[in-house]
Tab-separated table of C-alpha atoms in Angstrom:
chain	number	residue	atom	x	y	z
A	1	MET	CA	0.000	0.000	0.000
A	2	LYS	CA	1.131	3.554	-0.658
A	3	VAL	CA	2.076	5.428	2.505
A	4	MET	CA	3.313	8.993	2.861
A	5	ILE	CA	5.815	9.521	5.676
A	6	ARG	CA	6.297	13.054	6.935
A	7	ARG	CA	7.680	14.999	9.896
A	8	ASP	CA	5.697	17.913	11.331
A	9	ALA	CA	7.084	21.197	12.681
A	10	LYS	CA	7.541	19.616	16.140
A	11	GLY	CA	9.574	16.741	14.689
A	12	VAL	CA	6.852	14.091	15.092
A	13	LEU	CA	6.855	11.447	12.362
A	14	SER	CA	3.510	10.369	10.940
A	15	ALA	CA	2.192	8.074	8.245
A	16	TYR	CA	-0.692	8.920	5.917
A	17	VAL	CA	-2.516	6.139	4.046
A	18	PRO	CA	-4.530	7.781	1.239
A	19	LYS	CA	-6.784	4.780	0.472
A	20	LYS	CA	-7.946	4.734	4.100
A	21	ASP	CA	-7.786	8.531	4.581
A	22	LEU	CA	-5.832	7.721	7.728
A	23	GLU	CA	-3.042	9.730	9.313
A	24	GLU	CA	-1.427	8.470	12.516
A	25	PRO	CA	1.761	9.322	14.397
A	26	ILE	CA	4.558	6.759	14.312
A	27	VAL	CA	4.976	5.715	17.956
A	28	ASP	CA	7.623	2.974	17.658
A	29	MET	CA	10.206	1.762	15.155
A	30	VAL	CA	12.393	-1.338	15.147
A	31	ASN	CA	15.303	0.349	13.340
A	32	PRO	CA	16.542	3.671	14.726
A	33	GLY	CA	16.745	4.983	11.145
A	34	MET	CA	13.143	3.784	10.484
A	35	TRP	CA	13.833	2.471	6.960
A	36	GLY	CA	13.892	-1.230	6.216
A	37	GLY	CA	11.998	-2.261	9.318
A	38	LEU	CA	8.718	-2.223	11.175
A	39	VAL	CA	7.072	0.920	12.477
A	40	THR	CA	4.028	1.016	14.739
A	41	LEU	CA	1.343	3.671	14.348
A	42	ALA	CA	-0.675	5.136	17.225
A	43	ASN	CA	-3.728	3.094	16.152
A	44	GLY	CA	-1.756	-0.171	16.476
A	45	TRP	CA	-1.066	-0.797	12.783
A	46	GLN	CA	2.383	-2.150	11.982
A	47	LEU	CA	3.946	-1.245	8.650
A	48	ASP	CA	7.014	-2.813	7.086
A	49	LEU	CA	8.856	0.040	5.370
A	50	PRO	CA	11.260	-0.403	2.458
A	51	VAL	CA	15.023	0.034	2.765
A	52	MET	CA	15.950	3.643	2.029
A	53	PRO	CA	19.207	5.588	2.476
A	54	GLU	CA	19.841	7.240	5.836
A	55	GLY	CA	18.791	10.895	5.647
A	56	THR	CA	16.090	10.375	2.991
A	57	SER	CA	14.194	13.650	2.544
A	58	LEU	CA	10.660	13.856	3.917
A	59	PRO	CA	7.846	13.917	2.991
A	60	ILE	CA	8.081	10.840	0.809
A	61	THR	CA	5.585	8.313	-0.518
A	62	VAL	CA	6.687	4.679	-0.325
A	63	GLU	CA	5.232	1.235	-0.888
A	64	ALA	CA	4.807	-0.336	2.573
A	65	ARG	CA	3.336	-3.622	3.703
A	66	ARG	CA	0.854	-3.736	6.562
A	67	LEU	CA	1.223	-6.653	8.930
A	68	ALA	CA	-1.904	-8.410	10.148
A	69	SER	CA	-2.946	-7.415	13.646
A	70	SER	CA	-5.823	-7.860	16.033
A	71	VAL	CA	-6.799	-4.173	15.738
A	72	SER	CA	-10.010	-3.659	13.722
A	73	GLU	CA	-10.048	-1.546	10.555
A	74	ASP	CA	-13.026	0.670	11.385
């Protein structure tokens, strides 16, 4: 799924999923650099982000994979 990753003026990272019209803060990441690992959104979704170079400019739209979870998709 297409996901836009951005950083707001306060430095908070968030992910926007256009098909779901969903924007949530990123609350946890497996890799300190974020890319090439799992990130967890505030709503509980986990996204597997592609490998990207350290220091990739934001905002950026990437192809991410959502992992199945027990959180409903309301």
